């Protein structure tokens, strides 16, 4: 897999992000609220992205964006189907119109806020009349990166016994993230936005992948603790190429560095584990011993005594080796 930098697909990235926001806002309008915005996340699929099952008083439906065919599809339990092509709808305003028509055709019209969220763009969807390119090959390469990240982040977080969210796409910030929670309430600044207050109301740690933006060209993995790490962490990141950014309070590992290793998936898992261990050394969670205890369900080719947990050592002292 070759790294796709943000600059190489910036226009297609923006076009894709805006359509995914339409899908996410549909869930926001329809779904019963869950903690930490769990009801609005999007799911990754082999050929694109999905809302998953959306349940409303009038029935159930799903919206899917297929990167392979460059189409958006909607289907309802009642048997109605509708779709439109991202190529034929050349502007965001046209895609928004077709998106709304599609929901109406399957019997689930839902008004959504047309203003982009957590983006540098402020123009509403229906006012974006300029051509918005969508290059299928670039989008396919980006999807490959997201799928790689989903695999690695899922392997890291799967054994955690406490409350967690599986790797999910947060369509505001456009990152694929899995989150672990300590179980301790920790309300955010009451003067902050509702987005922040709902996202950060428990002690937690996020592990995610982000494709970059205008300021950061390299797609990267990140780990972010709440409460935020202030100053330097207790120890330097042990994974080759990883670093701690004091300005953002994040542990960072570029996709390029991960792919240079002999086992990229394992490198990302160990990066997450190392960052988690660093935070736990500074502010240990009270129930960590239970959260990190091995699972009783064995993995394939593992002993019947139980699967080892990636949290057991609360960190990873090994250094990565590049090819």
mmCIF file of C-alpha atoms in Angstrom:
data_model
loop_
_atom_site.group_PDB
_atom_site.id
_atom_site.type_symbol
_atom_site.label_atom_id
_atom_site.label_comp_id
_atom_site.label_asym_id
_atom_site.label_seq_id
_atom_site.Cartn_x
_atom_site.Cartn_y
_atom_site.Cartn_z
ATOM 1 C CA UNK A 1 0.000 0.000 0.000
ATOM 2 C CA UNK A 2 1.369 3.401 -1.015
ATOM 3 C CA UNK A 3 0.687 6.416 1.166
ATOM 4 C CA UNK A 4 -1.850 8.884 -0.231
ATOM 5 C CA UNK A 5 -1.050 12.336 1.137
ATOM 6 C CA UNK A 6 -3.768 14.922 1.616
ATOM 7 C CA UNK A 7 -2.366 17.136 -1.152
ATOM 8 C CA UNK A 8 -2.720 14.295 -3.665
ATOM 9 C CA UNK A 9 -6.487 14.007 -3.185
ATOM 10 C CA UNK A 10 -7.518 17.240 -1.439
ATOM 11 C CA UNK A 11 -10.412 18.068 -3.803
ATOM 12 C CA UNK A 12 -11.797 14.532 -3.765
ATOM 13 C CA UNK A 13 -11.304 14.406 0.016
ATOM 14 C CA UNK A 14 -13.427 17.517 0.466
ATOM 15 C CA UNK A 15 -16.108 16.195 -1.899
ATOM 16 C CA UNK A 16 -16.232 12.870 -0.059
ATOM 17 C CA UNK A 17 -16.222 14.527 3.363
ATOM 18 C CA UNK A 18 -19.196 16.728 2.473
ATOM 19 C CA UNK A 19 -21.337 13.802 1.298
ATOM 20 C CA UNK A 20 -20.413 11.845 4.421
ATOM 21 C CA UNK A 21 -21.559 14.843 6.446
ATOM 22 C CA UNK A 22 -24.957 14.584 4.748
ATOM 23 C CA UNK A 23 -25.113 10.936 5.789
ATOM 24 C CA UNK A 24 -24.037 11.720 9.346
ATOM 25 C CA UNK A 25 -26.492 14.572 9.695
ATOM 26 C CA UNK A 26 -29.243 12.206 8.587
ATOM 27 C CA UNK A 27 -28.410 9.966 11.540
ATOM 28 C CA UNK A 28 -28.266 13.015 13.805
ATOM 29 C CA UNK A 29 -31.802 13.961 12.752
ATOM 30 C CA UNK A 30 -33.213 10.434 13.088
ATOM 31 C CA UNK A 31 -31.470 8.499 15.846
ATOM 32 C CA UNK A 32 -32.063 8.412 19.596
ATOM 33 C CA UNK A 33 -29.073 10.112 21.302
ATOM 34 C CA UNK A 34 -26.257 8.011 22.776
ATOM 35 C CA UNK A 35 -23.292 9.034 24.940
ATOM 36 C CA UNK A 36 -20.293 10.598 23.204
ATOM 37 C CA UNK A 37 -22.180 10.944 19.884
ATOM 38 C CA UNK A 38 -22.349 7.176 19.444
ATOM 39 C CA UNK A 39 -25.632 7.458 17.527
ATOM 40 C CA UNK A 40 -24.214 9.506 14.634
ATOM 41 C CA UNK A 41 -20.978 7.720 13.690
ATOM 42 C CA UNK A 42 -20.594 6.144 10.257
ATOM 43 C CA UNK A 43 -19.415 2.604 9.565
ATOM 44 C CA UNK A 44 -16.658 1.438 7.271
ATOM 45 C CA UNK A 45 -17.495 -1.181 4.621
ATOM 46 C CA UNK A 46 -15.328 -3.049 2.075
ATOM 47 C CA UNK A 47 -16.396 -0.682 -0.701
ATOM 48 C CA UNK A 48 -17.131 2.514 1.200
ATOM 49 C CA UNK A 49 -19.141 3.925 4.092
ATOM 50 C CA UNK A 50 -22.557 3.309 5.634
ATOM 51 C CA UNK A 51 -24.947 4.834 8.120
ATOM 52 C CA UNK A 52 -25.757 1.347 9.353
ATOM 53 C CA UNK A 53 -29.385 0.695 10.228
ATOM 54 C CA UNK A 54 -31.253 3.943 10.894
ATOM 55 C CA UNK A 55 -34.447 3.435 12.891
ATOM 56 C CA UNK A 56 -37.265 5.973 12.836
ATOM 57 C CA UNK A 57 -40.928 5.979 13.846
ATOM 58 C CA UNK A 58 -41.849 5.346 10.221
ATOM 59 C CA UNK A 59 -39.464 2.429 9.728
ATOM 60 C CA UNK A 60 -35.853 1.507 9.074
ATOM 61 C CA UNK A 61 -33.443 2.433 6.303
ATOM 62 C CA UNK A 62 -29.756 2.601 5.417
ATOM 63 C CA UNK A 63 -27.616 4.936 3.292
ATOM 64 C CA UNK A 64 -24.368 3.688 1.742
ATOM 65 C CA UNK A 65 -21.656 5.436 -0.225
ATOM 66 C CA UNK A 66 -19.856 3.068 -2.594
ATOM 67 C CA UNK A 67 -16.386 4.315 -3.455
ATOM 68 C CA UNK A 68 -16.013 1.619 -6.110
ATOM 69 C CA UNK A 69 -19.057 2.740 -8.110
ATOM 70 C CA UNK A 70 -18.980 6.404 -6.994
ATOM 71 C CA UNK A 71 -22.654 6.155 -6.048
ATOM 72 C CA UNK A 72 -24.808 6.811 -2.992
ATOM 73 C CA UNK A 73 -27.506 4.193 -2.318
ATOM 74 C CA UNK A 74 -30.464 4.172 0.060
ATOM 75 C CA UNK A 75 -32.702 1.239 0.956
ATOM 76 C CA UNK A 76 -35.684 0.917 3.293
ATOM 77 C CA UNK A 77 -37.242 -2.065 5.062
ATOM 78 C CA UNK A 78 -40.357 -1.402 2.973
ATOM 79 C CA UNK A 79 -38.424 -2.395 -0.133
ATOM 80 C CA UNK A 80 -37.841 1.027 -1.663
ATOM 81 C CA UNK A 81 -34.473 1.680 -3.312
ATOM 82 C CA UNK A 82 -32.921 4.840 -4.687
ATOM 83 C CA UNK A 83 -29.441 6.046 -5.645
ATOM 84 C CA UNK A 84 -27.485 8.729 -7.455
ATOM 85 C CA UNK A 85 -24.058 9.051 -9.055
ATOM 86 C CA UNK A 86 -21.433 11.339 -7.556
ATOM 87 C CA UNK A 87 -20.065 11.866 -11.062
ATOM 88 C CA UNK A 88 -23.361 12.934 -12.599
ATOM 89 C CA UNK A 89 -24.080 15.292 -9.686
ATOM 90 C CA UNK A 90 -21.066 17.513 -10.291
ATOM 91 C CA UNK A 91 -21.475 20.055 -7.464
ATOM 92 C CA UNK A 92 -22.134 19.745 -3.742
ATOM 93 C CA UNK A 93 -25.418 21.621 -4.129
ATOM 94 C CA UNK A 94 -26.567 19.111 -6.756
ATOM 95 C CA UNK A 95 -25.474 16.181 -4.593
ATOM 96 C CA UNK A 96 -27.365 17.648 -1.657
ATOM 97 C CA UNK A 97 -30.505 18.006 -3.798
ATOM 98 C CA UNK A 98 -30.185 14.443 -5.060
ATOM 99 C CA UNK A 99 -29.510 13.191 -1.531
ATOM 100 C CA UNK A 100 -32.719 14.776 -0.242
ATOM 101 C CA UNK A 101 -34.676 13.407 -3.222
ATOM 102 C CA UNK A 102 -33.252 9.941 -2.560
ATOM 103 C CA UNK A 103 -34.476 9.943 1.054
ATOM 104 C CA UNK A 104 -37.889 11.096 -0.132
ATOM 105 C CA UNK A 105 -38.020 8.295 -2.726
ATOM 106 C CA UNK A 106 -37.493 5.604 -0.074
ATOM 107 C CA UNK A 107 -40.170 7.133 2.147
ATOM 108 C CA UNK A 108 -37.906 8.752 4.742
ATOM 109 C CA UNK A 109 -37.618 12.486 4.039
ATOM 110 C CA UNK A 110 -35.528 14.094 6.756
ATOM 111 C CA UNK A 111 -34.626 17.784 6.973
ATOM 112 C CA UNK A 112 -30.988 18.273 7.983
ATOM 113 C CA UNK A 113 -28.859 21.303 8.795
ATOM 114 C CA UNK A 114 -27.070 22.092 5.490
ATOM 115 C CA UNK A 115 -24.143 23.846 7.160
ATOM 116 C CA UNK A 116 -20.853 21.882 7.186
ATOM 117 C CA UNK A 117 -19.747 20.958 10.696
ATOM 118 C CA UNK A 118 -16.206 21.155 12.081
ATOM 119 C CA UNK A 119 -14.843 22.092 8.659
ATOM 120 C CA UNK A 120 -13.121 25.231 7.395
ATOM 121 C CA UNK A 121 -15.975 25.552 4.880
ATOM 122 C CA UNK A 122 -18.924 27.656 6.084
ATOM 123 C CA UNK A 123 -21.048 27.726 2.905
ATOM 124 C CA UNK A 124 -24.214 25.565 3.240
ATOM 125 C CA UNK A 125 -24.465 22.481 1.020
ATOM 126 C CA UNK A 126 -27.242 23.957 -1.100
ATOM 127 C CA UNK A 127 -25.143 27.062 -1.887
ATOM 128 C CA UNK A 128 -22.012 25.198 -3.079
ATOM 129 C CA UNK A 129 -22.621 25.443 -6.816
ATOM 130 C CA UNK A 130 -19.029 25.119 -8.036
ATOM 131 C CA UNK A 131 -17.840 21.850 -9.522
ATOM 132 C CA UNK A 132 -16.690 19.412 -6.809
ATOM 133 C CA UNK A 133 -14.372 16.774 -8.343
ATOM 134 C CA UNK A 134 -14.608 13.148 -7.249
ATOM 135 C CA UNK A 135 -11.750 10.975 -8.490
ATOM 136 C CA UNK A 136 -12.684 7.345 -7.906
ATOM 137 C CA UNK A 137 -9.104 6.057 -7.969
ATOM 138 C CA UNK A 138 -7.986 8.544 -5.288
ATOM 139 C CA UNK A 139 -11.031 7.746 -3.179
ATOM 140 C CA UNK A 140 -10.259 4.021 -3.526
ATOM 141 C CA UNK A 141 -6.682 4.583 -2.296
ATOM 142 C CA UNK A 142 -7.990 6.593 0.648
ATOM 143 C CA UNK A 143 -10.485 3.860 1.495
ATOM 144 C CA UNK A 144 -7.633 1.330 1.487
ATOM 145 C CA UNK A 145 -5.884 3.461 4.131
ATOM 146 C CA UNK A 146 -9.037 3.683 6.239
ATOM 147 C CA UNK A 147 -9.512 -0.092 6.034
ATOM 148 C CA UNK A 148 -5.913 -0.670 7.118
ATOM 149 C CA UNK A 149 -6.477 1.667 10.058
ATOM 150 C CA UNK A 150 -9.742 -0.081 10.958
ATOM 151 C CA UNK A 151 -7.913 -3.410 11.106
ATOM 152 C CA UNK A 152 -5.081 -2.104 13.271
ATOM 153 C CA UNK A 153 -7.224 -0.052 15.663
ATOM 154 C CA UNK A 154 -9.714 -2.894 16.010
ATOM 155 C CA UNK A 155 -6.956 -5.335 16.904
ATOM 156 C CA UNK A 156 -5.683 -2.962 19.559
ATOM 157 C CA UNK A 157 -9.001 -2.187 21.243
ATOM 158 C CA UNK A 158 -10.869 -5.474 20.851
ATOM 159 C CA UNK A 159 -9.606 -7.085 24.078
ATOM 160 C CA UNK A 160 -10.476 -4.109 26.309
ATOM 161 C CA UNK A 161 -13.089 -5.258 28.822
ATOM 162 C CA UNK A 162 -14.408 -1.840 29.745
ATOM 163 C CA UNK A 163 -16.687 0.471 27.824
ATOM 164 C CA UNK A 164 -15.339 1.185 24.364
ATOM 165 C CA UNK A 165 -16.443 2.250 20.925
ATOM 166 C CA UNK A 166 -15.260 0.165 17.950
ATOM 167 C CA UNK A 167 -13.383 1.958 15.147
ATOM 168 C CA UNK A 168 -15.961 4.355 13.692
ATOM 169 C CA UNK A 169 -15.895 7.332 11.331
ATOM 170 C CA UNK A 170 -16.544 10.678 12.984
ATOM 171 C CA UNK A 171 -17.776 12.719 10.054
ATOM 172 C CA UNK A 172 -17.194 16.132 11.629
ATOM 173 C CA UNK A 173 -13.443 15.844 12.050
ATOM 174 C CA UNK A 174 -13.199 13.055 9.425
ATOM 175 C CA UNK A 175 -11.228 10.577 11.507
ATOM 176 C CA UNK A 176 -11.607 6.872 12.177
ATOM 177 C CA UNK A 177 -11.413 6.412 15.944
ATOM 178 C CA UNK A 178 -11.811 3.825 18.682
ATOM 179 C CA UNK A 179 -12.283 5.097 22.237
ATOM 180 C CA UNK A 180 -11.655 3.472 25.618
ATOM 181 C CA UNK A 181 -13.349 4.732 28.790
ATOM 182 C CA UNK A 182 -12.303 4.465 32.423
ATOM 183 C CA UNK A 183 -15.868 4.651 33.748
ATOM 184 C CA UNK A 184 -15.203 7.862 35.694
ATOM 185 C CA UNK A 185 -17.421 10.893 34.928
ATOM 186 C CA UNK A 186 -15.435 13.990 33.995
ATOM 187 C CA UNK A 187 -17.639 16.806 32.622
ATOM 188 C CA UNK A 188 -16.026 19.170 30.134
ATOM 189 C CA UNK A 189 -15.874 22.963 30.361
ATOM 190 C CA UNK A 190 -19.539 24.124 30.547
ATOM 191 C CA UNK A 191 -18.662 27.115 28.352
ATOM 192 C CA UNK A 192 -17.512 24.872 25.489
ATOM 193 C CA UNK A 193 -19.619 23.855 22.496
ATOM 194 C CA UNK A 194 -22.197 21.063 22.714
ATOM 195 C CA UNK A 195 -19.991 18.999 20.392
ATOM 196 C CA UNK A 196 -17.108 19.113 22.877
ATOM 197 C CA UNK A 197 -19.234 18.763 25.995
ATOM 198 C CA UNK A 198 -20.978 15.656 24.671
ATOM 199 C CA UNK A 199 -17.745 14.120 23.370
ATOM 200 C CA UNK A 200 -15.731 14.701 26.544
ATOM 201 C CA UNK A 201 -17.866 13.931 29.568
ATOM 202 C CA UNK A 202 -15.987 10.851 30.824
ATOM 203 C CA UNK A 203 -12.356 10.015 31.412
ATOM 204 C CA UNK A 204 -11.250 8.412 28.148
ATOM 205 C CA UNK A 205 -8.547 7.856 25.577
ATOM 206 C CA UNK A 206 -9.014 8.020 21.810
ATOM 207 C CA UNK A 207 -6.952 6.133 19.240
ATOM 208 C CA UNK A 208 -7.538 7.070 15.644
ATOM 209 C CA UNK A 209 -6.473 7.646 12.056
ATOM 210 C CA UNK A 210 -6.775 10.933 10.205
ATOM 211 C CA UNK A 211 -6.124 11.506 6.474
ATOM 212 C CA UNK A 212 -4.632 14.994 6.963
ATOM 213 C CA UNK A 213 -5.724 18.480 5.934
ATOM 214 C CA UNK A 214 -4.430 21.753 4.485
ATOM 215 C CA UNK A 215 -1.960 22.164 7.367
ATOM 216 C CA UNK A 216 -0.840 18.531 7.750
ATOM 217 C CA UNK A 217 -0.178 16.660 4.531
ATOM 218 C CA UNK A 218 0.756 13.269 6.026
ATOM 219 C CA UNK A 219 -2.037 10.866 7.068
ATOM 220 C CA UNK A 220 -1.346 9.801 10.636
ATOM 221 C CA UNK A 221 -2.397 7.734 13.615
ATOM 222 C CA UNK A 222 -3.018 9.583 16.867
ATOM 223 C CA UNK A 223 -3.745 8.911 20.518
ATOM 224 C CA UNK A 224 -5.448 11.548 22.665
ATOM 225 C CA UNK A 225 -6.227 11.282 26.370
ATOM 226 C CA UNK A 226 -8.898 13.172 28.295
ATOM 227 C CA UNK A 227 -8.063 14.798 30.630
ATOM 228 C CA UNK A 228 -5.547 16.109 28.166
ATOM 229 C CA UNK A 229 -1.836 15.499 28.693
ATOM 230 C CA UNK A 230 -0.329 18.816 29.804
ATOM 231 C CA UNK A 231 3.391 19.115 29.147
ATOM 232 C CA UNK A 232 5.608 16.164 28.332
ATOM 233 C CA UNK A 233 4.450 12.574 28.959
ATOM 234 C CA UNK A 234 6.324 10.523 31.590
ATOM 235 C CA UNK A 235 8.367 8.759 28.899
ATOM 236 C CA UNK A 236 9.270 9.221 25.263
ATOM 237 C CA UNK A 237 7.335 7.168 22.686
ATOM 238 C CA UNK A 238 9.096 3.820 22.235
ATOM 239 C CA UNK A 239 7.925 3.196 18.661
ATOM 240 C CA UNK A 240 10.280 4.329 15.936
ATOM 241 C CA UNK A 241 8.961 7.454 14.219
ATOM 242 C CA UNK A 242 6.333 8.176 16.898
ATOM 243 C CA UNK A 243 6.313 11.470 18.754
ATOM 244 C CA UNK A 244 4.337 13.493 21.263
ATOM 245 C CA UNK A 245 3.012 16.876 20.131
ATOM 246 C CA UNK A 246 2.798 19.293 23.073
ATOM 247 C CA UNK A 247 0.538 21.768 21.250
ATOM 248 C CA UNK A 248 -2.229 19.233 20.576
ATOM 249 C CA UNK A 249 -1.496 16.873 23.481
ATOM 250 C CA UNK A 250 -1.472 13.959 21.021
ATOM 251 C CA UNK A 251 0.817 11.014 20.433
ATOM 252 C CA UNK A 252 1.423 10.789 16.667
ATOM 253 C CA UNK A 253 2.676 8.177 14.196
ATOM 254 C CA UNK A 254 2.527 8.844 10.462
ATOM 255 C CA UNK A 255 1.157 6.155 8.191
ATOM 256 C CA UNK A 256 4.419 6.346 6.256
ATOM 257 C CA UNK A 257 6.417 5.389 9.362
ATOM 258 C CA UNK A 258 4.049 2.539 10.191
ATOM 259 C CA UNK A 259 4.360 1.103 6.685
ATOM 260 C CA UNK A 260 8.167 1.174 6.864
ATOM 261 C CA UNK A 261 8.164 -1.476 9.589
ATOM 262 C CA UNK A 262 8.304 -5.228 9.053
ATOM 263 C CA UNK A 263 4.769 -5.617 10.450
ATOM 264 C CA UNK A 264 2.758 -2.382 9.961
ATOM 265 C CA UNK A 265 -0.388 -3.647 11.742
ATOM 266 C CA UNK A 266 1.626 -4.707 14.775
ATOM 267 C CA UNK A 267 3.480 -1.392 14.746
ATOM 268 C CA UNK A 268 0.212 0.551 14.977
ATOM 269 C CA UNK A 269 -1.036 -1.751 17.758
ATOM 270 C CA UNK A 270 2.190 -1.220 19.695
ATOM 271 C CA UNK A 271 2.036 2.537 19.095
ATOM 272 C CA UNK A 272 -1.442 2.604 20.661
ATOM 273 C CA UNK A 273 -0.338 0.350 23.484
ATOM 274 C CA UNK A 274 2.739 2.480 24.172
ATOM 275 C CA UNK A 275 0.717 5.710 24.239
ATOM 276 C CA UNK A 276 -1.867 4.093 26.525
ATOM 277 C CA UNK A 277 0.881 2.915 28.867
ATOM 278 C CA UNK A 278 2.393 6.387 28.981
ATOM 279 C CA UNK A 279 -0.924 7.929 30.009
ATOM 280 C CA UNK A 280 -1.612 5.173 32.555
ATOM 281 C CA UNK A 281 1.806 5.789 34.148
ATOM 282 C CA UNK A 282 0.771 9.400 34.656
ATOM 283 C CA UNK A 283 -2.897 8.911 35.615
ATOM 284 C CA UNK A 284 -3.793 5.218 36.095
ATOM 285 C CA UNK A 285 -7.427 4.139 35.783
ATOM 286 C CA UNK A 286 -8.863 2.561 38.916
ATOM 287 C CA UNK A 287 -10.209 -0.576 37.201
ATOM 288 C CA UNK A 288 -7.375 -1.070 34.726
ATOM 289 C CA UNK A 289 -6.378 -4.494 36.066
ATOM 290 C CA UNK A 290 -9.833 -5.858 35.206
ATOM 291 C CA UNK A 291 -10.071 -3.988 31.894
ATOM 292 C CA UNK A 292 -6.707 -5.466 30.857
ATOM 293 C CA UNK A 293 -7.225 -9.034 32.082
ATOM 294 C CA UNK A 294 -6.981 -11.683 29.308
ATOM 295 C CA UNK A 295 -10.159 -12.760 27.551
ATOM 296 C CA UNK A 296 -11.426 -16.298 28.061
ATOM 297 C CA UNK A 297 -12.348 -16.654 24.390
ATOM 298 C CA UNK A 298 -9.222 -17.922 22.624
ATOM 299 C CA UNK A 299 -8.002 -16.597 19.316
ATOM 300 C CA UNK A 300 -7.274 -18.973 16.467
ATOM 301 C CA UNK A 301 -3.908 -20.649 16.880
ATOM 302 C CA UNK A 302 -3.725 -19.480 20.510
ATOM 303 C CA UNK A 303 -3.786 -21.671 23.592
ATOM 304 C CA UNK A 304 -7.068 -22.496 25.322
ATOM 305 C CA UNK A 305 -5.916 -20.655 28.443
ATOM 306 C CA UNK A 306 -7.176 -17.355 27.085
ATOM 307 C CA UNK A 307 -6.064 -14.583 24.740
ATOM 308 C CA UNK A 308 -3.406 -12.156 26.009
ATOM 309 C CA UNK A 309 -4.507 -8.553 26.321
ATOM 310 C CA UNK A 310 -2.582 -5.740 24.580
ATOM 311 C CA UNK A 311 -3.156 -3.689 27.739
ATOM 312 C CA UNK A 312 -1.602 -6.145 30.170
ATOM 313 C CA UNK A 313 1.820 -4.555 30.332
ATOM 314 C CA UNK A 314 0.378 -0.995 30.309
ATOM 315 C CA UNK A 315 2.855 -0.058 27.606
ATOM 316 C CA UNK A 316 5.446 -1.455 25.249
ATOM 317 C CA UNK A 317 9.131 -1.041 25.796
ATOM 318 C CA UNK A 318 10.254 -2.487 22.478
ATOM 319 C CA UNK A 319 11.589 -0.257 19.763
ATOM 320 C CA UNK A 320 10.362 -0.679 16.218
ATOM 321 C CA UNK A 321 12.749 -1.806 13.493
ATOM 322 C CA UNK A 322 12.514 -0.400 9.982
ATOM 323 C CA UNK A 323 13.322 -2.348 6.873
#
